[in-house]
GROMACS .gro file of C-alpha atoms in nm:
model
  470
    1UNK     CA    1  -0.391  -2.641  -0.040
    2UNK     CA    2  -0.201  -2.834  -0.310
    3UNK     CA    3   0.053  -3.091  -0.203
    4UNK     CA    4   0.418  -2.981  -0.249
    5UNK     CA    5   0.598  -3.143  -0.540
    6UNK     CA    6   0.938  -3.312  -0.518
    7UNK     CA    7   1.133  -2.992  -0.590
    8UNK     CA    8   0.950  -2.803  -0.318
    9UNK     CA    9   1.001  -3.088  -0.072
   10UNK     CA   10   1.377  -3.090  -0.137
   11UNK     CA   11   1.397  -2.710  -0.119
   12UNK     CA   12   1.235  -2.708   0.225
   13UNK     CA   13   1.498  -2.940   0.376
   14UNK     CA   14   1.816  -2.809   0.543
   15UNK     CA   15   2.044  -2.944   0.264
   16UNK     CA   16   1.809  -2.803   0.003
   17UNK     CA   17   1.817  -2.459   0.164
   18UNK     CA   18   2.196  -2.472   0.189
   19UNK     CA   19   2.223  -2.561  -0.181
   20UNK     CA   20   1.982  -2.281  -0.271
   21UNK     CA   21   2.193  -2.030  -0.076
   22UNK     CA   22   2.505  -2.139  -0.265
   23UNK     CA   23   2.312  -2.080  -0.587
   24UNK     CA   24   2.238  -1.725  -0.474
   25UNK     CA   25   1.887  -1.788  -0.339
   26UNK     CA   26   1.936  -1.673   0.019
   27UNK     CA   27   1.650  -1.698   0.264
   28UNK     CA   28   1.440  -1.382   0.234
   29UNK     CA   29   1.447  -1.137   0.524
   30UNK     CA   30   1.179  -1.151   0.790
   31UNK     CA   31   0.966  -0.838   0.763
   32UNK     CA   32   0.845  -0.627   1.054
   33UNK     CA   33   0.468  -0.630   1.031
   34UNK     CA   34   0.175  -0.497   1.231
   35UNK     CA   35   0.144  -0.188   1.447
   36UNK     CA   36   0.510  -0.178   1.546
   37UNK     CA   37   0.745   0.118   1.509
   38UNK     CA   38   1.117   0.072   1.436
   39UNK     CA   39   1.330  -0.029   1.732
   40UNK     CA   40   1.601   0.227   1.656
   41UNK     CA   41   1.569   0.606   1.655
   42UNK     CA   42   1.387   0.795   1.382
   43UNK     CA   43   1.636   1.026   1.212
   44UNK     CA   44   1.490   1.342   1.056
   45UNK     CA   45   1.704   1.510   0.791
   46UNK     CA   46   1.564   1.854   0.700
   47UNK     CA   47   1.722   1.973   0.375
   48UNK     CA   48   1.715   2.342   0.286
   49UNK     CA   49   1.384   2.510   0.373
   50UNK     CA   50   1.213   2.258   0.599
   51UNK     CA   51   0.849   2.179   0.538
   52UNK     CA   52   0.584   2.029   0.769
   53UNK     CA   53   0.757   1.696   0.833
   54UNK     CA   54   0.903   1.780   1.174
   55UNK     CA   55   0.566   1.912   1.290
   56UNK     CA   56   0.389   1.595   1.171
   57UNK     CA   57   0.633   1.374   1.363
   58UNK     CA   58   0.581   1.586   1.674
   59UNK     CA   59   0.203   1.556   1.642
   60UNK     CA   60   0.249   1.179   1.617
   61UNK     CA   61   0.459   1.178   1.933
   62UNK     CA   62   0.760   1.040   1.744
   63UNK     CA   63   1.090   1.166   1.882
   64UNK     CA   64   1.355   1.217   1.616
   65UNK     CA   65   1.725   1.289   1.600
   66UNK     CA   66   1.901   1.515   1.349
   67UNK     CA   67   2.160   1.303   1.165
   68UNK     CA   68   2.286   1.584   0.942
   69UNK     CA   69   2.466   1.771   1.219
   70UNK     CA   70   2.646   1.451   1.324
   71UNK     CA   71   2.780   1.356   0.982
   72UNK     CA   72   3.155   1.412   0.944
   73UNK     CA   73   3.228   1.716   0.727
   74UNK     CA   74   3.543   1.570   0.574
   75UNK     CA   75   3.574   1.259   0.362
   76UNK     CA   76   3.766   0.965   0.502
   77UNK     CA   77   3.958   0.700   0.313
   78UNK     CA   78   4.070   0.347   0.387
   79UNK     CA   79   4.427   0.221   0.360
   80UNK     CA   80   4.385   0.175  -0.016
   81UNK     CA   81   4.267   0.531  -0.068
   82UNK     CA   82   3.904   0.437  -0.127
   83UNK     CA   83   3.627   0.669  -0.016
   84UNK     CA   84   3.464   0.550   0.308
   85UNK     CA   85   3.101   0.652   0.364
   86UNK     CA   86   3.034   0.847   0.683
   87UNK     CA   87   2.818   0.682   0.946
   88UNK     CA   88   2.556   0.801   1.188
   89UNK     CA   89   2.639   0.785   1.560
   90UNK     CA   90   2.338   0.560   1.623
   91UNK     CA   91   2.189   0.294   1.398
   92UNK     CA   92   1.861   0.446   1.282
   93UNK     CA   93   1.538   0.252   1.263
   94UNK     CA   94   1.411   0.501   1.006
   95UNK     CA   95   1.541   0.800   0.812
   96UNK     CA   96   1.280   1.062   0.725
   97UNK     CA   97   1.410   1.318   0.475
   98UNK     CA   98   1.236   1.653   0.435
   99UNK     CA   99   1.326   1.737   0.075
  100UNK     CA  100   1.034   1.975   0.023
  101UNK     CA  101   1.272   2.269  -0.034
  102UNK     CA  102   1.485   2.115  -0.308
  103UNK     CA  103   1.457   2.301  -0.638
  104UNK     CA  104   1.803   2.287  -0.799
  105UNK     CA  105   2.006   1.999  -0.940
  106UNK     CA  106   2.302   2.080  -0.717
  107UNK     CA  107   2.076   2.046  -0.412
  108UNK     CA  108   2.032   1.675  -0.486
  109UNK     CA  109   2.384   1.637  -0.342
  110UNK     CA  110   2.230   1.699   0.001
  111UNK     CA  111   1.998   1.404  -0.055
  112UNK     CA  112   2.290   1.183  -0.153
  113UNK     CA  113   2.479   1.280   0.161
  114UNK     CA  114   2.205   1.182   0.404
  115UNK     CA  115   2.092   0.869   0.217
  116UNK     CA  116   2.436   0.720   0.158
  117UNK     CA  117   2.519   0.617   0.517
  118UNK     CA  118   2.161   0.505   0.584
  119UNK     CA  119   2.161   0.247   0.304
  120UNK     CA  120   2.398   0.021   0.499
  121UNK     CA  121   2.329   0.142   0.850
  122UNK     CA  122   1.950   0.105   0.879
  123UNK     CA  123   1.827  -0.163   1.115
  124UNK     CA  124   1.654  -0.464   0.961
  125UNK     CA  125   1.308  -0.377   0.833
  126UNK     CA  126   1.411  -0.014   0.857
  127UNK     CA  127   1.246   0.270   0.671
  128UNK     CA  128   1.354   0.550   0.442
  129UNK     CA  129   1.078   0.805   0.385
  130UNK     CA  130   1.139   1.100   0.154
  131UNK     CA  131   0.893   1.389   0.154
  132UNK     CA  132   0.919   1.630  -0.141
  133UNK     CA  133   0.713   1.895  -0.318
  134UNK     CA  134   0.500   1.780  -0.610
  135UNK     CA  135   0.634   1.882  -0.951
  136UNK     CA  136   0.304   2.049  -1.031
  137UNK     CA  137   0.355   2.292  -0.744
  138UNK     CA  138   0.706   2.419  -0.819
  139UNK     CA  139   0.812   2.687  -1.066
  140UNK     CA  140   1.062   2.638  -1.345
  141UNK     CA  141   1.190   2.353  -1.558
  142UNK     CA  142   1.482   2.273  -1.327
  143UNK     CA  143   1.262   2.246  -1.019
  144UNK     CA  144   1.019   2.016  -1.199
  145UNK     CA  145   1.306   1.799  -1.323
  146UNK     CA  146   1.448   1.780  -0.971
  147UNK     CA  147   1.115   1.655  -0.835
  148UNK     CA  148   1.116   1.372  -1.088
  149UNK     CA  149   1.482   1.309  -1.011
  150UNK     CA  150   1.392   1.249  -0.646
  151UNK     CA  151   1.143   0.988  -0.766
  152UNK     CA  152   1.424   0.807  -0.949
  153UNK     CA  153   1.644   0.820  -0.639
  154UNK     CA  154   1.370   0.670  -0.423
  155UNK     CA  155   1.302   0.380  -0.659
  156UNK     CA  156   1.672   0.300  -0.687
  157UNK     CA  157   1.735   0.319  -0.313
  158UNK     CA  158   1.445   0.078  -0.259
  159UNK     CA  159   1.625  -0.174  -0.481
  160UNK     CA  160   1.958  -0.128  -0.301
  161UNK     CA  161   1.831  -0.168   0.055
  162UNK     CA  162   1.869  -0.503   0.228
  163UNK     CA  163   1.732  -0.680   0.534
  164UNK     CA  164   1.369  -0.607   0.463
  165UNK     CA  165   1.411  -0.228   0.465
  166UNK     CA  166   1.198  -0.011   0.237
  167UNK     CA  167   1.209   0.331   0.074
  168UNK     CA  168   0.907   0.539  -0.025
  169UNK     CA  169   0.843   0.890  -0.152
  170UNK     CA  170   0.554   1.117  -0.061
  171UNK     CA  171   0.490   1.428  -0.270
  172UNK     CA  172   0.308   1.713  -0.097
  173UNK     CA  173   0.074   1.918  -0.310
  174UNK     CA  174   0.008   2.289  -0.258
  175UNK     CA  175  -0.151   2.364   0.078
  176UNK     CA  176  -0.092   2.022   0.235
  177UNK     CA  177   0.041   2.049   0.590
  178UNK     CA  178   0.135   1.840   0.891
  179UNK     CA  179  -0.220   1.717   0.972
  180UNK     CA  180  -0.259   1.593   0.612
  181UNK     CA  181   0.075   1.410   0.630
  182UNK     CA  182   0.038   1.244   0.971
  183UNK     CA  183  -0.144   0.924   0.878
  184UNK     CA  184   0.093   0.856   0.589
  185UNK     CA  185   0.407   0.898   0.802
  186UNK     CA  186   0.255   0.674   1.069
  187UNK     CA  187   0.170   0.403   0.816
  188UNK     CA  188   0.514   0.413   0.656
  189UNK     CA  189   0.700   0.404   0.989
  190UNK     CA  190   0.497   0.113   1.123
  191UNK     CA  191   0.521  -0.248   1.016
  192UNK     CA  192   0.187  -0.210   0.838
  193UNK     CA  193   0.381  -0.090   0.530
  194UNK     CA  194   0.611  -0.396   0.524
  195UNK     CA  195   0.547  -0.487   0.158
  196UNK     CA  196   0.523  -0.133   0.019
  197UNK     CA  197   0.857  -0.017  -0.121
  198UNK     CA  198   0.989   0.202  -0.402
  199UNK     CA  199   0.648   0.367  -0.432
  200UNK     CA  200   0.545   0.728  -0.483
  201UNK     CA  201   0.213   0.893  -0.405
  202UNK     CA  202   0.072   1.238  -0.343
  203UNK     CA  203  -0.101   1.412  -0.055
  204UNK     CA  204  -0.325   1.712  -0.100
  205UNK     CA  205  -0.505   1.928   0.158
  206UNK     CA  206  -0.790   1.745   0.324
  207UNK     CA  207  -1.128   1.853   0.188
  208UNK     CA  208  -1.355   2.064   0.400
  209UNK     CA  209  -1.576   1.853   0.624
  210UNK     CA  210  -1.321   1.569   0.640
  211UNK     CA  211  -1.139   1.679   0.956
  212UNK     CA  212  -1.047   1.423   1.223
  213UNK     CA  213  -1.271   1.425   1.531
  214UNK     CA  214  -1.133   1.512   1.875
  215UNK     CA  215  -1.185   1.154   1.997
  216UNK     CA  216  -0.984   1.002   1.711
  217UNK     CA  217  -0.760   0.713   1.818
  218UNK     CA  218  -0.497   0.631   1.559
  219UNK     CA  219  -0.454   0.280   1.705
  220UNK     CA  220  -0.829   0.204   1.666
  221UNK     CA  221  -0.944   0.459   1.410
  222UNK     CA  222  -1.264   0.281   1.300
  223UNK     CA  223  -1.447   0.256   1.632
  224UNK     CA  224  -1.813   0.341   1.571
  225UNK     CA  225  -1.773   0.313   1.194
  226UNK     CA  226  -1.923   0.065   0.946
  227UNK     CA  227  -1.691  -0.082   0.682
  228UNK     CA  228  -1.814  -0.302   0.395
  229UNK     CA  229  -1.574  -0.557   0.244
  230UNK     CA  230  -1.673  -0.757  -0.064
  231UNK     CA  231  -1.516  -1.094  -0.139
  232UNK     CA  232  -1.457  -1.135   0.235
  233UNK     CA  233  -1.497  -1.512   0.271
  234UNK     CA  234  -1.132  -1.605   0.225
  235UNK     CA  235  -0.781  -1.497   0.132
  236UNK     CA  236  -0.714  -1.127   0.099
  237UNK     CA  237  -1.078  -1.036   0.165
  238UNK     CA  238  -1.082  -1.221   0.498
  239UNK     CA  239  -0.754  -1.049   0.595
  240UNK     CA  240  -0.907  -0.710   0.513
  241UNK     CA  241  -1.212  -0.785   0.729
  242UNK     CA  242  -0.992  -0.898   1.020
  243UNK     CA  243  -0.769  -0.589   0.997
  244UNK     CA  244  -1.062  -0.349   1.005
  245UNK     CA  245  -1.215  -0.538   1.298
  246UNK     CA  246  -0.883  -0.521   1.484
  247UNK     CA  247  -0.892  -0.145   1.439
  248UNK     CA  248  -1.245  -0.114   1.576
  249UNK     CA  249  -1.474  -0.129   1.271
  250UNK     CA  250  -1.816  -0.288   1.252
  251UNK     CA  251  -1.752  -0.500   0.942
  252UNK     CA  252  -2.013  -0.606   0.688
  253UNK     CA  253  -1.857  -0.909   0.517
  254UNK     CA  254  -2.000  -0.969   0.167
  255UNK     CA  255  -1.954  -1.268  -0.060
  256UNK     CA  256  -2.147  -1.495  -0.296
  257UNK     CA  257  -2.398  -1.747  -0.153
  258UNK     CA  258  -2.174  -2.038  -0.256
  259UNK     CA  259  -1.915  -1.909  -0.005
  260UNK     CA  260  -2.176  -1.871   0.269
  261UNK     CA  261  -2.019  -2.111   0.518
  262UNK     CA  262  -1.673  -1.954   0.495
  263UNK     CA  263  -1.826  -1.608   0.502
  264UNK     CA  264  -2.018  -1.684   0.821
  265UNK     CA  265  -1.700  -1.812   0.989
  266UNK     CA  266  -1.514  -1.490   0.909
  267UNK     CA  267  -1.803  -1.271   1.023
  268UNK     CA  268  -1.845  -1.465   1.349
  269UNK     CA  269  -1.472  -1.457   1.416
  270UNK     CA  270  -1.453  -1.076   1.394
  271UNK     CA  271  -1.792  -0.998   1.544
  272UNK     CA  272  -1.922  -0.858   1.217
  273UNK     CA  273  -2.224  -0.939   1.000
  274UNK     CA  274  -2.239  -1.153   0.687
  275UNK     CA  275  -2.428  -1.066   0.369
  276UNK     CA  276  -2.456  -1.332   0.100
  277UNK     CA  277  -2.478  -1.138  -0.223
  278UNK     CA  278  -2.386  -1.166  -0.590
  279UNK     CA  279  -2.234  -0.822  -0.647
  280UNK     CA  280  -2.310  -0.837  -1.020
  281UNK     CA  281  -2.683  -0.802  -0.945
  282UNK     CA  282  -2.811  -0.458  -1.051
  283UNK     CA  283  -2.947  -0.388  -0.700
  284UNK     CA  284  -2.635  -0.504  -0.511
  285UNK     CA  285  -2.559  -0.155  -0.381
  286UNK     CA  286  -2.911  -0.107  -0.254
  287UNK     CA  287  -2.910  -0.445  -0.080
  288UNK     CA  288  -2.585  -0.354   0.098
  289UNK     CA  289  -2.740  -0.028   0.219
  290UNK     CA  290  -3.053  -0.210   0.338
  291UNK     CA  291  -2.836  -0.458   0.531
  292UNK     CA  292  -2.649  -0.171   0.701
  293UNK     CA  293  -2.977  -0.014   0.815
  294UNK     CA  294  -3.120  -0.348   0.928
  295UNK     CA  295  -2.814  -0.446   1.133
  296UNK     CA  296  -2.682  -0.109   1.252
  297UNK     CA  297  -2.991   0.112   1.269
  298UNK     CA  298  -3.173   0.367   1.056
  299UNK     CA  299  -2.909   0.636   1.113
  300UNK     CA  300  -2.612   0.417   1.024
  301UNK     CA  301  -2.408   0.488   0.713
  302UNK     CA  302  -2.101   0.329   0.553
  303UNK     CA  303  -1.768   0.489   0.641
  304UNK     CA  304  -1.578   0.282   0.382
  305UNK     CA  305  -1.647   0.026   0.113
  306UNK     CA  306  -1.365  -0.198  -0.007
  307UNK     CA  307  -1.429  -0.349  -0.350
  308UNK     CA  308  -1.219  -0.662  -0.303
  309UNK     CA  309  -1.435  -0.918  -0.486
  310UNK     CA  310  -1.273  -1.032  -0.808
  311UNK     CA  311  -1.219  -1.330  -1.037
  312UNK     CA  312  -0.976  -1.453  -1.300
  313UNK     CA  313  -1.058  -1.643  -1.619
  314UNK     CA  314  -0.710  -1.670  -1.770
  315UNK     CA  315  -0.658  -1.759  -2.134
  316UNK     CA  316  -0.427  -1.639  -2.407
  317UNK     CA  317  -0.608  -1.376  -2.609
  318UNK     CA  318  -0.619  -1.607  -2.911
  319UNK     CA  319  -0.823  -1.853  -2.700
  320UNK     CA  320  -1.026  -1.605  -2.496
  321UNK     CA  321  -1.399  -1.633  -2.561
  322UNK     CA  322  -1.669  -1.372  -2.508
  323UNK     CA  323  -1.803  -1.533  -2.190
  324UNK     CA  324  -1.471  -1.533  -2.002
  325UNK     CA  325  -1.404  -1.179  -2.119
  326UNK     CA  326  -1.740  -1.049  -1.998
  327UNK     CA  327  -1.736  -1.231  -1.663
  328UNK     CA  328  -1.409  -1.075  -1.550
  329UNK     CA  329  -1.496  -0.723  -1.660
  330UNK     CA  330  -1.839  -0.744  -1.497
  331UNK     CA  331  -1.722  -0.872  -1.158
  332UNK     CA  332  -1.397  -0.677  -1.133
  333UNK     CA  333  -1.504  -0.342  -1.274
  334UNK     CA  334  -1.864  -0.291  -1.383
  335UNK     CA  335  -2.013  -0.420  -1.055
  336UNK     CA  336  -1.799  -0.177  -0.859
  337UNK     CA  337  -1.922   0.113  -1.070
  338UNK     CA  338  -2.288   0.013  -1.027
  339UNK     CA  339  -2.255  -0.021  -0.650
  340UNK     CA  340  -2.074   0.312  -0.617
  341UNK     CA  341  -2.342   0.493  -0.814
  342UNK     CA  342  -2.612   0.367  -0.578
  343UNK     CA  343  -2.420   0.410  -0.252
  344UNK     CA  344  -2.306   0.764  -0.339
  345UNK     CA  345  -2.667   0.887  -0.335
  346UNK     CA  346  -2.675   1.115  -0.026
  347UNK     CA  347  -3.044   1.044   0.024
  348UNK     CA  348  -3.001   0.664   0.042
  349UNK     CA  349  -3.042   0.529   0.399
  350UNK     CA  350  -2.739   0.314   0.478
  351UNK     CA  351  -2.536   0.461   0.190
  352UNK     CA  352  -2.191   0.616   0.204
  353UNK     CA  353  -2.127   0.863   0.481
  354UNK     CA  354  -1.959   1.199   0.431
  355UNK     CA  355  -1.670   1.200   0.496
  356UNK     CA  356  -1.626   0.852   0.353
  357UNK     CA  357  -1.386   0.624   0.173
  358UNK     CA  358  -1.397   0.406  -0.141
  359UNK     CA  359  -1.111   0.166  -0.215
  360UNK     CA  360  -1.074  -0.056  -0.521
  361UNK     CA  361  -0.834  -0.341  -0.592
  362UNK     CA  362  -0.614  -0.295  -0.897
  363UNK     CA  363  -0.314  -0.517  -0.974
  364UNK     CA  364   0.039  -0.502  -1.107
  365UNK     CA  365  -0.112  -0.695  -1.401
  366UNK     CA  366  -0.314  -0.382  -1.473
  367UNK     CA  367   0.006  -0.174  -1.461
  368UNK     CA  368   0.234  -0.389  -1.676
  369UNK     CA  369   0.006  -0.650  -1.834
  370UNK     CA  370   0.049  -1.025  -1.792
  371UNK     CA  371   0.049  -1.308  -2.043
  372UNK     CA  372  -0.286  -1.485  -2.054
  373UNK     CA  373  -0.465  -1.211  -1.857
  374UNK     CA  374  -0.592  -0.963  -2.113
  375UNK     CA  375  -0.938  -0.956  -1.954
  376UNK     CA  376  -0.799  -0.933  -1.600
  377UNK     CA  377  -0.547  -0.662  -1.692
  378UNK     CA  378  -0.823  -0.463  -1.863
  379UNK     CA  379  -1.042  -0.482  -1.553
  380UNK     CA  380  -0.763  -0.385  -1.313
  381UNK     CA  381  -0.633  -0.101  -1.529
  382UNK     CA  382  -0.996   0.005  -1.547
  383UNK     CA  383  -1.008   0.023  -1.166
  384UNK     CA  384  -0.714   0.263  -1.174
  385UNK     CA  385  -0.884   0.476  -1.438
  386UNK     CA  386  -1.201   0.477  -1.229
  387UNK     CA  387  -1.009   0.602  -0.925
  388UNK     CA  388  -0.855   0.892  -1.117
  389UNK     CA  389  -1.187   0.986  -1.277
  390UNK     CA  390  -1.386   0.969  -0.952
  391UNK     CA  391  -1.126   1.183  -0.774
  392UNK     CA  392  -1.221   1.466  -1.008
  393UNK     CA  393  -1.592   1.385  -1.016
  394UNK     CA  394  -1.619   1.390  -0.634
  395UNK     CA  395  -1.391   1.692  -0.586
  396UNK     CA  396  -1.670   1.886  -0.415
  397UNK     CA  397  -1.760   1.614  -0.164
  398UNK     CA  398  -1.561   1.499   0.143
  399UNK     CA  399  -1.500   1.154  -0.003
  400UNK     CA  400  -1.176   0.990  -0.111
  401UNK     CA  401  -1.132   0.724  -0.380
  402UNK     CA  402  -0.812   0.519  -0.393
  403UNK     CA  403  -0.688   0.175  -0.491
  404UNK     CA  404  -0.417  -0.074  -0.406
  405UNK     CA  405  -0.234  -0.276  -0.670
  406UNK     CA  406  -0.107  -0.602  -0.518
  407UNK     CA  407   0.181  -0.794  -0.669
  408UNK     CA  408   0.252  -1.157  -0.584
  409UNK     CA  409   0.060  -1.235  -0.264
  410UNK     CA  410   0.074  -1.573  -0.091
  411UNK     CA  411  -0.280  -1.716  -0.104
  412UNK     CA  412  -0.442  -2.053  -0.171
  413UNK     CA  413  -0.472  -1.947  -0.535
  414UNK     CA  414  -0.100  -1.869  -0.575
  415UNK     CA  415  -0.011  -2.187  -0.386
  416UNK     CA  416  -0.145  -2.380  -0.687
  417UNK     CA  417   0.120  -2.226  -0.915
  418UNK     CA  418   0.403  -2.471  -0.998
  419UNK     CA  419   0.691  -2.443  -0.749
  420UNK     CA  420   0.960  -2.308  -0.983
  421UNK     CA  421   0.728  -2.044  -1.127
  422UNK     CA  422   0.616  -1.952  -0.777
  423UNK     CA  423   0.974  -1.902  -0.663
  424UNK     CA  424   1.043  -1.679  -0.963
  425UNK     CA  425   0.740  -1.466  -0.876
  426UNK     CA  426   0.848  -1.450  -0.511
  427UNK     CA  427   1.201  -1.341  -0.596
  428UNK     CA  428   1.103  -1.086  -0.860
  429UNK     CA  429   1.086  -0.794  -0.619
  430UNK     CA  430   1.320  -0.597  -0.399
  431UNK     CA  431   1.217  -0.783  -0.082
  432UNK     CA  432   1.281  -1.127  -0.239
  433UNK     CA  433   0.952  -1.284  -0.123
  434UNK     CA  434   0.580  -1.293  -0.176
  435UNK     CA  435   0.357  -1.064   0.023
  436UNK     CA  436   0.095  -1.172   0.275
  437UNK     CA  437  -0.277  -1.095   0.253
  438UNK     CA  438  -0.240  -0.877   0.561
  439UNK     CA  439   0.000  -0.650   0.367
  440UNK     CA  440  -0.280  -0.561   0.127
  441UNK     CA  441  -0.524  -0.525   0.415
  442UNK     CA  442  -0.301  -0.287   0.612
  443UNK     CA  443  -0.258  -0.056   0.313
  444UNK     CA  444  -0.632  -0.049   0.251
  445UNK     CA  445  -0.696   0.031   0.619
  446UNK     CA  446  -0.450   0.321   0.593
  447UNK     CA  447  -0.635   0.458   0.291
  448UNK     CA  448  -0.966   0.432   0.479
  449UNK     CA  449  -0.835   0.591   0.798
  450UNK     CA  450  -1.034   0.900   0.900
  451UNK     CA  451  -0.700   1.083   0.916
  452UNK     CA  452  -0.617   0.998   0.553
  453UNK     CA  453  -0.841   1.261   0.399
  454UNK     CA  454  -0.543   1.408   0.214
  455UNK     CA  455  -0.485   1.084   0.021
  456UNK     CA  456  -0.718   1.086  -0.279
  457UNK     CA  457  -0.702   0.949  -0.633
  458UNK     CA  458  -0.395   0.738  -0.555
  459UNK     CA  459  -0.301   0.383  -0.659
  460UNK     CA  460  -0.049   0.231  -0.419
  461UNK     CA  461   0.132  -0.086  -0.521
  462UNK     CA  462   0.166  -0.351  -0.252
  463UNK     CA  463   0.424  -0.556  -0.434
  464UNK     CA  464   0.759  -0.536  -0.254
  465UNK     CA  465   0.874  -0.317  -0.544
  466UNK     CA  466   0.796  -0.575  -0.808
  467UNK     CA  467   1.052  -0.557  -1.086
  468UNK     CA  468   0.771  -0.566  -1.343
  469UNK     CA  469   0.616  -0.230  -1.421
  470UNK     CA  470   0.843  -0.028  -1.194
   0.00000   0.00000   0.00000
């Protein structure tokens, strides 16, 4: 860990913090993390023809109140004649809006009415969750425009919320029902989604053969399941391994031989197994499968593989040589493709199970580009393209392929960035801070959950609604 410079030392003193606040750099809000629901009530606002949201909350055992019936019908004004927003009778911990029936522009007024009081009234680290119908599944130009309009509302609300609260939008595709929606609502309500805000993704019907077993425990969903995590020796990879172990998985922690000591510590800490492996080797996928069989038995298969291993070799394009270019693309993208091809062979002992999960690591650099990272941005945008292509290629198999795209995450690597630049990166999102490795890990665990079979071909940004690329 680099030593703090003089500016950072001053900033971390009481006078320095006070001066920073006067300059408009208030202390960032403390985020609710982990498997914790909001303290306040969950308010469910069904607009027009209600969809499966109420049923999903009931299946989750989440009691909700109806805030719409309690909103004053008439506008009120203050002594200066200004419009005063109505308020809910109780301060909600979360507002879940069922907007699946909205098709007309004038119906967006209903969304404004229920969102307006919540923006100021939500508890700290509160949640706004909007569920709508995907534009591809509605008829008519106006209905399709309205669906996209809801997306714009969600992204703007995420930027207007304060106190660590977040807003996210989930589009339901044709045929998706309450069981397909459950894991997503649970993730978004809990503190596991602390650094996911202003995002939009889609849920489709779960594929045949990917149903949740009767003994499923949403608090420990990976009991009896093997999860492989590459790049697990430190940082985000270690956090991913710990999160899966917390939730019951038998973790295979993979990293290069040079990181063997750190890798062994992580594996021992979580009760998993360590595999020292250079993932760029052509037989890397086969060696992972052989390790699974050796450690977990001849019948064992991989429930999920998380392709976390990655490198940077940053240079301006004018100075970027062939070696640095090739190294990044090989580790971050090509190796993942080679391993997938091997592990997707149904006849391979220790390969991917069906149903199963594949998760890649993209980046906001792959979304918006980043100076000096042409090779890295190419590799991470490539991961996103791979996810979308594999979704279609594996349409007939009970497997899901998704990715997360982290923004600025506090790690040993980002700690080496000069203080002023680091503060700019931290403040360049709606939550006014950097994320933690566990934020990435929690989102990946949600994508790998046995109940998340309806989430496929999605790239979810874990970036606090980074202002770049949004």
